[in-house]
XYZ file of N, CA and C in Angstrom:
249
model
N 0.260 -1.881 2.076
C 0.654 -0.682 1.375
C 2.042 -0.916 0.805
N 2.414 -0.261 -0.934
C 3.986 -0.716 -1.216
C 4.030 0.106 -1.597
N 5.339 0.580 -1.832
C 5.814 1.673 -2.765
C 6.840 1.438 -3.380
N 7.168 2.378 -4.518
C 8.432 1.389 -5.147
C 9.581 1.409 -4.856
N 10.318 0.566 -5.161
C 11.696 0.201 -4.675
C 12.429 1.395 -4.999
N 13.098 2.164 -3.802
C 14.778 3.274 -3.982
C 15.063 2.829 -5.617
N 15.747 1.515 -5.508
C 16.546 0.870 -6.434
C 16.400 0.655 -8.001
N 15.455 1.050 -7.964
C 14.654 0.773 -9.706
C 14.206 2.098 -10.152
N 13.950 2.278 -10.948
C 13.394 3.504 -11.871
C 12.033 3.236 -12.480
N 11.736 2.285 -12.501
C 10.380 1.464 -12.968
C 9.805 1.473 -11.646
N 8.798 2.323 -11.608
C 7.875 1.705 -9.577
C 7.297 0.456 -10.225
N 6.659 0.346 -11.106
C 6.341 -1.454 -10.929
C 7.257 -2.493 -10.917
N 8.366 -2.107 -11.842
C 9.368 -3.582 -11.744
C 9.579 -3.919 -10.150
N 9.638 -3.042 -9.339
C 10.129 -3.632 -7.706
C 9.460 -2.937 -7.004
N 8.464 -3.685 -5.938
C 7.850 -2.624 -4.786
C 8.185 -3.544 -3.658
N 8.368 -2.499 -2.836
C 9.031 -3.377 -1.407
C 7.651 -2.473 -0.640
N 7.491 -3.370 0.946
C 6.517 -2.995 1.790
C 6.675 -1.789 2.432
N 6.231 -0.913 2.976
C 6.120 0.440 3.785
C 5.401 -0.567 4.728
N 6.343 0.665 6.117
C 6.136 -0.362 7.545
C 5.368 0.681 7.931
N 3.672 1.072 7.635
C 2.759 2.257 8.334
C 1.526 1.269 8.843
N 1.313 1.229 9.877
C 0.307 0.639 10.640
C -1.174 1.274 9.496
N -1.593 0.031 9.575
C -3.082 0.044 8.901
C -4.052 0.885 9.426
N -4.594 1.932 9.495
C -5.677 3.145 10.177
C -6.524 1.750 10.100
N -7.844 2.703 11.006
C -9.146 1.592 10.570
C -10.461 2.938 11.694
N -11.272 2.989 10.962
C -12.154 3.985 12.069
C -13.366 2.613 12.705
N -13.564 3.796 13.688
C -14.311 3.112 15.004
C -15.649 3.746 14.921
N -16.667 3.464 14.760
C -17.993 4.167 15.229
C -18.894 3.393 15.972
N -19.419 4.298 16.965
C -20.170 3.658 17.670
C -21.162 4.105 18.736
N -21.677 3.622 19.403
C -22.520 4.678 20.237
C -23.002 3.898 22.074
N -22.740 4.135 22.794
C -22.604 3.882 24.175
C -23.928 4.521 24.974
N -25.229 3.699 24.772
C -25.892 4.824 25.319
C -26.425 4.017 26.959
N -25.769 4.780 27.625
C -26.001 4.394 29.777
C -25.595 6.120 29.876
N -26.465 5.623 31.350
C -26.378 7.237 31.658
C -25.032 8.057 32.620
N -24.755 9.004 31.925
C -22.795 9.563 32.234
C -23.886 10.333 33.158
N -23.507 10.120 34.652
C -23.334 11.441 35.831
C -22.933 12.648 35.593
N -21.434 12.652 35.154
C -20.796 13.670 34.721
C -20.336 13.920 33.465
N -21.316 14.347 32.390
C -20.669 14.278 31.031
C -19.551 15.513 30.959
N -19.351 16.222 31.828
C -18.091 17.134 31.449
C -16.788 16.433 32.198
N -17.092 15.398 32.983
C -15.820 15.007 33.459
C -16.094 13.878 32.240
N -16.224 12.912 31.661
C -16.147 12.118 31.068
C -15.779 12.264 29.471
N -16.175 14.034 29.404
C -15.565 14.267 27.537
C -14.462 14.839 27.787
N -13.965 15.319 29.127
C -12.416 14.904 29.058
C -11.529 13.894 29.154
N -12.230 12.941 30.071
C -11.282 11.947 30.392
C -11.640 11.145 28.627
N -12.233 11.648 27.400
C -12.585 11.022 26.513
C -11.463 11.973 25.670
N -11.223 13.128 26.100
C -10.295 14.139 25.103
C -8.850 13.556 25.389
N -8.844 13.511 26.566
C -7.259 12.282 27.196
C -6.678 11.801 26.698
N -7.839 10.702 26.253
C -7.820 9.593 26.090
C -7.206 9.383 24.871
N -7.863 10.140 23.598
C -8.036 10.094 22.263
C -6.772 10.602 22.097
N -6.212 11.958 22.612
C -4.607 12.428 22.665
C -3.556 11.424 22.643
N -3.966 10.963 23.822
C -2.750 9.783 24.636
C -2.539 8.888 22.998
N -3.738 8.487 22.508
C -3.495 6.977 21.838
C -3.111 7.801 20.451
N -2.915 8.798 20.028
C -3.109 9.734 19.158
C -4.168 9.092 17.913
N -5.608 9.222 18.144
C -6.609 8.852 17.930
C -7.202 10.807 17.029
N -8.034 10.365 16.521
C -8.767 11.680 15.471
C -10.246 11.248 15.320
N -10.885 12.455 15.407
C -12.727 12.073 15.631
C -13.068 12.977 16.081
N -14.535 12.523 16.232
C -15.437 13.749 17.372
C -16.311 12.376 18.262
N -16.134 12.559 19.164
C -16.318 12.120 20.387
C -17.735 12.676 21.018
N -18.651 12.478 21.067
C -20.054 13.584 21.483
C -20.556 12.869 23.322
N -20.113 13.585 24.047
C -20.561 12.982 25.484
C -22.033 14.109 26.117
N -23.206 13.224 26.312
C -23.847 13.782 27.094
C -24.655 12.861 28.417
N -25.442 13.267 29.028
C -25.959 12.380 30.097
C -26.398 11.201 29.724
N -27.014 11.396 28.217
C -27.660 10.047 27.749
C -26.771 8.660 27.164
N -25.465 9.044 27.364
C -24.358 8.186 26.768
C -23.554 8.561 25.786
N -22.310 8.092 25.320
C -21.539 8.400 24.290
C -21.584 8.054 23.068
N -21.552 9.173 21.680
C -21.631 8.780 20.578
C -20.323 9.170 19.675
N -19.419 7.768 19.117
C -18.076 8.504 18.897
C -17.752 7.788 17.101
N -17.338 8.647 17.136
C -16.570 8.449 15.302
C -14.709 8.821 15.750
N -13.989 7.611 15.455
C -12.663 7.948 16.080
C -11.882 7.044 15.054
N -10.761 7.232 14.538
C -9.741 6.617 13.487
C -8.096 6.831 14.104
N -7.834 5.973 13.808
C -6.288 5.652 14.210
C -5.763 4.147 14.366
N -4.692 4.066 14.602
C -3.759 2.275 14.189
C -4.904 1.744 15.179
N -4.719 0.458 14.231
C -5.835 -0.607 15.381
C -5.916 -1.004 16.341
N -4.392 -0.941 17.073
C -3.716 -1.447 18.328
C -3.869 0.078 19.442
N -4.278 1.079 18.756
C -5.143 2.202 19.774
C -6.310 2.012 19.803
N -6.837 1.410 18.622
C -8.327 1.614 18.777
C -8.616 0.341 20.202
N -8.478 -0.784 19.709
C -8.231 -1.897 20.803
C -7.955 -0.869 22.159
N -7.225 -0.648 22.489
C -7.083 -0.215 23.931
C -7.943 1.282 24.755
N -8.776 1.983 23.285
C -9.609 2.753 23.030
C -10.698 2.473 23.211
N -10.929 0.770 23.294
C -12.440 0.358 23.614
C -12.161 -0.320 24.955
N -11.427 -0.570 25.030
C -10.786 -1.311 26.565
C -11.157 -0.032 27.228
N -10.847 0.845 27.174
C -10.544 2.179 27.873
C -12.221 2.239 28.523
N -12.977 2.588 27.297
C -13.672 3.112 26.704
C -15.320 2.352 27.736
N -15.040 1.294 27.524
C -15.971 0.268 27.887
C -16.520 0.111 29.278
């Protein structure tokens, strides 16, 4: 991602980098059977807070089905979590 340089008046003559972590979404679907799907779509609401993660998350007995976006280095520890 660039944007243009403070320094110029032309945005194309100079673009310097913006330091914003790359988003990237996650979809996917986990299907084993959750004991407790109301303890598990919280410890899934937690979860998604903590890493500040955005989605809908769907937990029932039959397994998890999730659509989730945020920096890649949450998502990574989002499937670590997750897994």
């Amino acid at each position: 991602l660039v944007a243009p340089s403070p320094d110029s008046l032309d945005p194309l003559a100079a673009m310097v980098e913006c330091d914003v972590p790359a988003p990237a979404v996650l979809l996917y679907y986990y299907y084993r059977p959750i004991d407790d799907p109301v303890a598990a779509a919280q410890r899934q609401a937690s979860l998604g807070q903590r890493l500040e993660l955005q989605g809908r998350v769907r937990v029932a007995q039959e397994g998890i089905n999730g659509t989730v976006s945020g920096a890649r280095e949450a998502l990574n520890k989002y499937c670590l979590a997750t897994a």
